[in-house]
Coordinates of C-alpha atoms in Angstrom, one line a residue:
X1 CA 4.4 24.8 2.5
X2 CA 2.0 25.0 5.3
X3 CA 3.5 24.2 8.7
X4 CA 1.5 25.8 11.5
X5 CA -1.8 23.9 12.0
X6 CA -1.5 23.3 15.7
X7 CA -4.8 24.5 17.0
X8 CA -7.1 23.1 14.3
X9 CA -5.2 19.8 14.0
X10 CA -5.0 19.3 17.7
X11 CA -8.7 19.7 17.9
X12 CA -9.2 17.1 15.2
X13 CA -6.6 14.7 16.6
X14 CA -8.7 13.2 19.3
X15 CA -11.0 11.2 17.0
X16 CA -9.9 9.7 13.7
X17 CA -13.0 8.8 11.9
X18 CA -13.7 7.0 8.6
X19 CA -14.7 8.9 5.5
X20 CA -18.2 7.3 5.6
X21 CA -20.2 7.4 8.8
X22 CA -21.5 4.2 10.4
X23 CA -25.2 3.6 9.9
X24 CA -27.6 1.6 12.1
X25 CA -28.1 -2.0 11.2
X26 CA -29.5 -5.0 13.0
X27 CA -26.7 -7.2 14.5
X28 CA -26.2 -10.6 13.1
X29 CA -27.4 -13.5 15.2
X30 CA -24.8 -15.4 17.2
X31 CA -24.8 -18.4 14.9
X32 CA -22.0 -20.1 13.0
X33 CA -19.2 -17.9 11.7
X34 CA -19.4 -16.6 8.2
X35 CA -16.8 -17.7 5.7
X36 CA -13.4 -16.8 6.9
X37 CA -12.0 -13.5 5.6
X38 CA -9.4 -13.9 2.8
X39 CA -7.0 -11.2 1.6
X40 CA -7.4 -12.1 -2.0
X41 CA -11.2 -12.1 -2.0
X42 CA -13.2 -9.1 -3.2
X43 CA -16.1 -8.2 -0.9
X44 CA -19.0 -6.0 -2.0
X45 CA -21.6 -4.2 0.1
X46 CA -23.8 -6.6 2.1
X47 CA -21.3 -9.5 2.1
X48 CA -20.0 -11.0 5.4
X49 CA -16.8 -12.6 6.6
X50 CA -15.5 -13.8 9.9
X51 CA -12.2 -13.1 11.6
X52 CA -10.9 -13.8 15.1
X53 CA -14.3 -15.1 16.3
X54 CA -16.4 -12.2 15.0
X55 CA -18.6 -11.8 11.9
X56 CA -18.1 -8.6 9.9
X57 CA -20.4 -7.0 7.3
X58 CA -18.9 -5.1 4.3
X59 CA -20.5 -1.8 3.7
X60 CA -19.0 -1.2 0.3
X61 CA -16.4 -2.8 -2.0
X62 CA -13.1 -3.8 -0.3
X63 CA -10.2 -6.1 -0.8
X64 CA -7.1 -6.9 1.3
X65 CA -8.3 -4.9 4.3
X66 CA -8.5 -7.3 7.3
X67 CA -11.6 -6.8 9.6
X68 CA -12.1 -4.7 11.6
X69 CA -9.9 -2.4 9.4
X70 CA -9.4 1.3 9.6
X71 CA -11.4 2.7 6.7
X72 CA -14.9 2.0 8.2
X73 CA -15.8 -0.5 5.5
X74 CA -16.3 -3.4 8.0
X75 CA -19.1 -3.3 10.6
X76 CA -18.7 -5.7 13.5
X77 CA -21.7 -8.0 13.7
X78 CA -20.7 -9.5 17.0
X79 CA -19.2 -12.8 18.2
X80 CA -19.7 -15.9 16.3
X81 CA -19.1 -19.6 17.0
X82 CA -19.2 -22.9 15.3
X83 CA -17.3 -24.0 12.2
X84 CA -15.8 -21.4 9.9
X85 CA -15.8 -22.2 6.2
X86 CA -12.7 -21.2 4.4
X87 CA -14.2 -20.6 0.9
X88 CA -14.8 -17.0 -0.1
X89 CA -18.3 -15.7 0.5
X90 CA -20.9 -15.8 -2.4
X91 CA -24.1 -13.8 -2.2
X92 CA -27.3 -15.2 -3.6
X93 CA -28.4 -12.1 -5.4
X94 CA -31.7 -12.0 -3.6
X95 CA -32.9 -9.1 -1.5
X96 CA -33.1 -11.3 1.4
X97 CA -29.3 -11.6 1.4
X98 CA -29.1 -8.0 2.4
X99 CA -29.7 -6.4 5.8
X100 CA -29.5 -2.7 4.9
X101 CA -31.8 -0.4 6.9
X102 CA -35.0 1.0 5.5
X103 CA -34.9 4.6 4.2
X104 CA -36.2 7.2 6.6
X105 CA -37.4 10.6 5.4
X106 CA -35.5 13.4 7.1
X107 CA -32.7 11.2 8.3
X108 CA -29.2 12.5 7.5
X109 CA -27.3 10.2 5.2
X110 CA -23.7 10.3 4.1
X111 CA -21.9 9.2 1.0
X112 CA -21.8 5.4 0.8
X113 CA -24.9 4.7 3.0
X114 CA -27.1 2.0 1.5
X115 CA -30.8 1.8 2.2
X116 CA -33.9 -0.2 1.3
X117 CA -36.6 2.2 -0.2
X118 CA -40.3 1.7 0.0
X119 CA -40.4 0.2 -3.5
X120 CA -38.4 -2.7 -2.1
X121 CA -35.2 -1.7 -4.0
X122 CA -31.8 -0.7 -2.6
X123 CA -30.0 2.6 -3.2
X124 CA -26.6 4.0 -2.3
X125 CA -25.9 7.6 -1.4
X126 CA -23.7 9.3 -3.9
X127 CA -23.7 12.5 -1.9
X128 CA -24.6 13.5 1.6
X129 CA -28.2 14.4 2.0
X130 CA -30.9 15.1 4.6
X131 CA -33.1 12.1 3.8
X132 CA -34.1 13.0 0.2
X133 CA -36.2 10.4 -1.7
X134 CA -34.0 8.0 -3.7
X135 CA -36.5 7.9 -6.6
X136 CA -36.8 11.7 -6.8
X137 CA -33.4 13.1 -5.9
X138 CA -31.4 10.9 -8.2
X139 CA -28.3 13.2 -8.0
X140 CA -28.0 12.1 -4.3
X141 CA -28.9 8.4 -4.8
X142 CA -28.0 5.6 -7.2
X143 CA -29.7 2.2 -7.5
X144 CA -27.7 -0.4 -5.7
X145 CA -27.7 -4.0 -6.9
X146 CA -27.8 -5.8 -3.6
X147 CA -26.1 -9.1 -3.5
X148 CA -25.8 -9.5 -7.2
X149 CA -22.0 -8.8 -7.7
X150 CA -19.7 -11.8 -7.9
X151 CA -16.6 -11.9 -5.7
X152 CA -14.4 -11.0 -8.6
X153 CA -16.3 -7.7 -9.3
X154 CA -14.1 -4.6 -9.6
X155 CA -14.6 -1.6 -7.4
X156 CA -17.0 1.0 -8.6
X157 CA -14.8 2.9 -11.0
X158 CA -14.9 3.1 -14.8
X159 CA -11.2 2.0 -14.9
X160 CA -11.9 -1.5 -13.5
X161 CA -10.3 -0.7 -10.2
X162 CA -7.2 1.3 -11.3
X163 CA -6.5 4.7 -10.1
X164 CA -8.3 7.4 -12.2
X165 CA -4.9 9.0 -12.8
X166 CA -2.6 7.0 -15.0
X167 CA 1.1 6.8 -14.5
X168 CA 1.7 8.8 -17.7
X169 CA -0.7 11.5 -16.4
X170 CA 1.0 11.5 -13.0
X171 CA 4.4 12.0 -14.6
X172 CA 3.0 14.8 -16.7
X173 CA 1.7 16.5 -13.6
X174 CA 5.0 16.2 -11.8
X175 CA 7.8 16.3 -14.4
X176 CA 10.4 17.3 -11.8
X177 CA 9.3 15.2 -8.9
X178 CA 11.7 13.6 -6.4
X179 CA 12.1 9.9 -7.2
X180 CA 10.9 9.1 -3.6
X181 CA 7.3 10.0 -4.6
X182 CA 6.6 7.0 -6.8
X183 CA 3.4 6.3 -8.6
X184 CA 3.5 2.8 -7.4
X185 CA 3.7 4.0 -3.8
X186 CA 0.6 6.2 -4.3
X187 CA -1.4 3.3 -5.8
X188 CA -0.3 1.0 -3.0
X189 CA -1.6 3.5 -0.5
X190 CA -5.1 3.7 -2.0
X191 CA -6.4 0.6 -0.4
X192 CA -6.2 2.3 3.0
X193 CA -9.1 4.7 1.9
X194 CA -11.2 3.0 -0.8
X195 CA -13.7 5.8 -1.0
X196 CA -11.0 8.2 -2.2
X197 CA -11.4 9.0 -6.0
X198 CA -14.0 6.2 -6.1
X199 CA -17.1 8.2 -5.1
X200 CA -19.6 9.6 -7.6
X201 CA -19.3 9.9 -11.3
X202 CA -16.2 9.4 -13.4
X203 CA -15.8 13.2 -13.6
X204 CA -16.2 13.6 -9.8
X205 CA -13.6 10.9 -9.2
X206 CA -11.1 12.6 -11.4
X207 CA -11.8 16.0 -9.9
X208 CA -11.1 14.6 -6.4
X209 CA -7.9 13.0 -7.5
X210 CA -6.8 16.3 -9.2
X211 CA -7.8 18.3 -6.0
X212 CA -5.7 16.0 -3.8
X213 CA -2.7 16.1 -6.1
X214 CA -3.0 19.9 -6.6
X215 CA -2.8 20.5 -2.8
X216 CA 0.1 18.0 -2.6
X217 CA 1.8 19.9 -5.4
X218 CA 1.7 23.1 -3.4
X219 CA 2.8 21.5 -0.1
X220 CA 5.9 19.8 -1.6
X221 CA 6.9 22.2 -4.4
X222 CA 5.8 19.9 -7.1
X223 CA 6.6 16.6 -5.2
X224 CA 10.2 17.8 -4.8
X225 CA 10.5 18.2 -1.0
X226 CA 10.1 15.2 1.3
X227 CA 10.7 17.0 4.5
X228 CA 10.1 20.6 5.8
X229 CA 13.0 22.8 4.6
X230 CA 13.1 25.2 7.6
X231 CA 15.0 23.1 10.1
X232 CA 14.6 25.9 12.7
X233 CA 11.0 24.9 13.1
X234 CA 11.7 21.2 13.9
X235 CA 11.8 21.5 17.8
X236 CA 8.5 23.4 17.7
X237 CA 6.4 20.3 16.7
X238 CA 6.6 18.5 20.0
X239 CA 3.6 19.0 22.2
X240 CA 5.0 17.6 25.5
X241 CA 1.6 18.0 27.2
X242 CA 0.4 14.8 25.5
X243 CA 0.4 11.8 27.8
X244 CA 2.7 9.9 25.4
X245 CA 5.1 12.9 24.9
X246 CA 7.6 12.8 22.1
X247 CA 9.4 9.5 22.4
X248 CA 11.3 9.9 19.1
X249 CA 12.8 13.1 20.3
X250 CA 11.8 16.8 20.6
X251 CA 12.8 17.7 17.0
X252 CA 11.5 14.5 15.4
X253 CA 8.0 15.5 14.3
X254 CA 8.7 18.0 11.6
X255 CA 6.8 18.1 8.3
X256 CA 7.1 15.1 6.1
X257 CA 5.5 13.6 3.1
X258 CA 2.9 14.8 0.5
X259 CA 0.9 16.9 3.0
X260 CA 3.8 17.6 5.3
X261 CA 2.5 15.7 8.4
X262 CA 3.6 17.6 11.5
X263 CA 3.3 17.4 15.3
X264 CA 3.6 14.4 17.6
X265 CA -0.2 14.2 18.0
X266 CA -0.7 14.0 14.3
X267 CA 1.9 11.2 13.9
X268 CA 0.2 9.4 16.7
X269 CA -3.3 9.8 15.3
X270 CA -2.2 8.9 11.7
X271 CA -0.2 5.9 12.9
X272 CA -3.1 4.6 15.0
X273 CA -5.5 4.9 12.1
X274 CA -3.1 3.1 9.7
X275 CA -1.8 0.5 12.1
X276 CA 1.8 1.9 12.0
X277 CA 3.7 3.1 15.0
X278 CA 4.6 6.5 13.6
X279 CA 4.9 8.1 17.1
X280 CA 8.1 6.0 17.7
X281 CA 9.1 5.8 14.0
X282 CA 8.3 9.1 12.3
X283 CA 11.1 8.6 9.8
X284 CA 8.9 6.0 8.0
X285 CA 7.1 8.9 6.5
X286 CA 10.3 10.1 4.7
X287 CA 11.7 6.6 3.9
X288 CA 8.7 4.6 2.8
X289 CA 6.7 6.0 -0.2
X290 CA 3.6 4.0 0.5
X291 CA 3.5 5.2 4.2
X292 CA 4.1 8.8 3.1
X293 CA 1.2 8.6 0.7
X294 CA -1.0 6.9 3.3
X295 CA -0.5 9.7 5.8
X296 CA -1.6 12.2 3.1
X297 CA -4.7 10.2 2.4
X298 CA -5.4 9.9 6.1
X299 CA -5.5 13.6 6.4
X300 CA -7.5 14.1 3.2
X301 CA -10.2 11.5 4.1
X302 CA -10.5 11.9 7.9
X303 CA -9.4 15.4 9.0
X304 CA -11.2 18.7 8.6
X305 CA -8.4 20.8 10.1
X306 CA -9.4 24.5 10.2
X307 CA -12.3 23.8 7.9
X308 CA -15.8 22.3 8.5
X309 CA -15.4 19.1 6.4
X310 CA -12.8 16.7 5.2
X311 CA -11.3 17.5 1.8
X312 CA -12.7 14.2 0.5
X313 CA -16.3 15.2 1.5
X314 CA -15.7 18.7 0.0
X315 CA -15.1 17.1 -3.4
X316 CA -17.5 14.2 -3.1
X317 CA -20.4 16.5 -2.1
X318 CA -19.8 19.4 -4.4
X319 CA -18.6 22.0 -2.0
X320 CA -15.7 22.8 -4.3
X321 CA -11.9 22.9 -4.4
X322 CA -11.8 26.0 -2.2
X323 CA -13.1 24.0 0.7
X324 CA -10.2 21.6 0.4
X325 CA -7.8 24.5 0.8
X326 CA -9.7 25.6 3.9
X327 CA -9.4 22.2 5.5
X328 CA -5.7 21.9 4.8
X329 CA -4.4 25.4 5.6
X330 CA -7.4 27.8 5.8
X331 CA -6.3 29.5 9.0
X332 CA -3.3 30.9 7.2
X333 CA -4.5 31.3 3.6
X334 CA -8.3 31.7 3.3
X335 CA -10.5 34.8 3.7
X336 CA -7.8 37.0 2.1
X337 CA -5.0 36.0 4.4
X338 CA -2.7 34.8 1.7
X339 CA -4.3 35.0 -1.8
X340 CA -1.1 34.2 -3.6
X341 CA -0.8 30.8 -1.8
X342 CA -4.5 30.1 -2.6
X343 CA -4.0 30.9 -6.2
X344 CA -1.0 28.6 -6.4
X345 CA -3.2 25.7 -5.4
X346 CA -6.1 26.8 -7.7
X347 CA -3.7 27.0 -10.7
X348 CA -2.4 23.5 -10.1
X349 CA -5.9 22.2 -9.8
X350 CA -6.9 23.8 -13.0
X351 CA -3.9 22.3 -14.8
X352 CA -4.5 18.9 -13.4
X353 CA -8.2 18.7 -14.3
X354 CA -7.1 19.7 -17.8
X355 CA -4.7 16.8 -17.9
X356 CA -7.5 14.5 -16.8
X357 CA -10.0 15.9 -19.3
X358 CA -12.6 17.2 -16.9
X359 CA -14.0 20.5 -15.7
X360 CA -13.3 22.1 -12.4
X361 CA -16.7 21.0 -11.0
X362 CA -19.2 22.6 -8.7
X363 CA -18.5 24.9 -5.8
X364 CA -16.0 27.6 -5.3
X365 CA -12.4 27.3 -6.5
X366 CA -11.2 29.7 -3.9
X367 CA -11.6 30.2 -0.1

């Protein structure tokens, strides 16, 4: 299990960003509030909702994430006034209902960005790209039906919104797992980062899920260990130079959960992103399965660690499984530092994609 990521993770701690970068859009006029946000309603890209006196625009599919949220799906459109309808929003299906920006040649786009092309149609970026034409570079762009999806539409997965890994497959991957690491806990955590295993083709989605679970398998000994086993390291994970210190105690921030979250600054950053006070309550990561899984997804989707990209972007953009290793523990394992550890991760990935019935995908397997 990797435990020493202090330098790379401290550098990444300062800013916790969403998987998909914000893009420029015209602010909504300060008119009446949009229909009030409802936890049971499904919102697709281009739909609006209001909450606490602000209008918000959904940039992709979402449900049960209250604006402004933590995943980046909601864009604040500014203050609103007047009456607030309580019925769920319904789009008209016309291009005029959308306010996505015009495509600009040479502009850097990230996965999930939606643009209006010169042909008057809308396209969504399936992979990061430096402003390629949506009608020529079809691997990077997919047509986007702006405003035509009903509020009951499922998220963009072939499985109608379910996780691409079934419970039976999960149990096959981890036959000796600790009962703490429940499949239901993992599924419950997915809403925190809706782009995870829901980006790109069916094959790409399964490859990302397999990559995440393969790294988790390595970090926890097959989902056996909940906490770091070397207790002598526990006091080392308190960086007292942080303004907030270590309120739960000097030895309280040891590795926990699927990716062995460590250090007070990582507990603080993950908790802030998830809306959970993990700085004062780090034990939640070892007592609440959904929280444990969310911290792993937080790292996977928002942190690059010693690498140059998040593990999510590595898989979504075809960089390959090897780059996920680099982002998680590359400073100790990559570039020949510990080939046996790298091979352990690679072997698990190869086994898991086999269970899911897909290939290993593009890019390098190793780092």
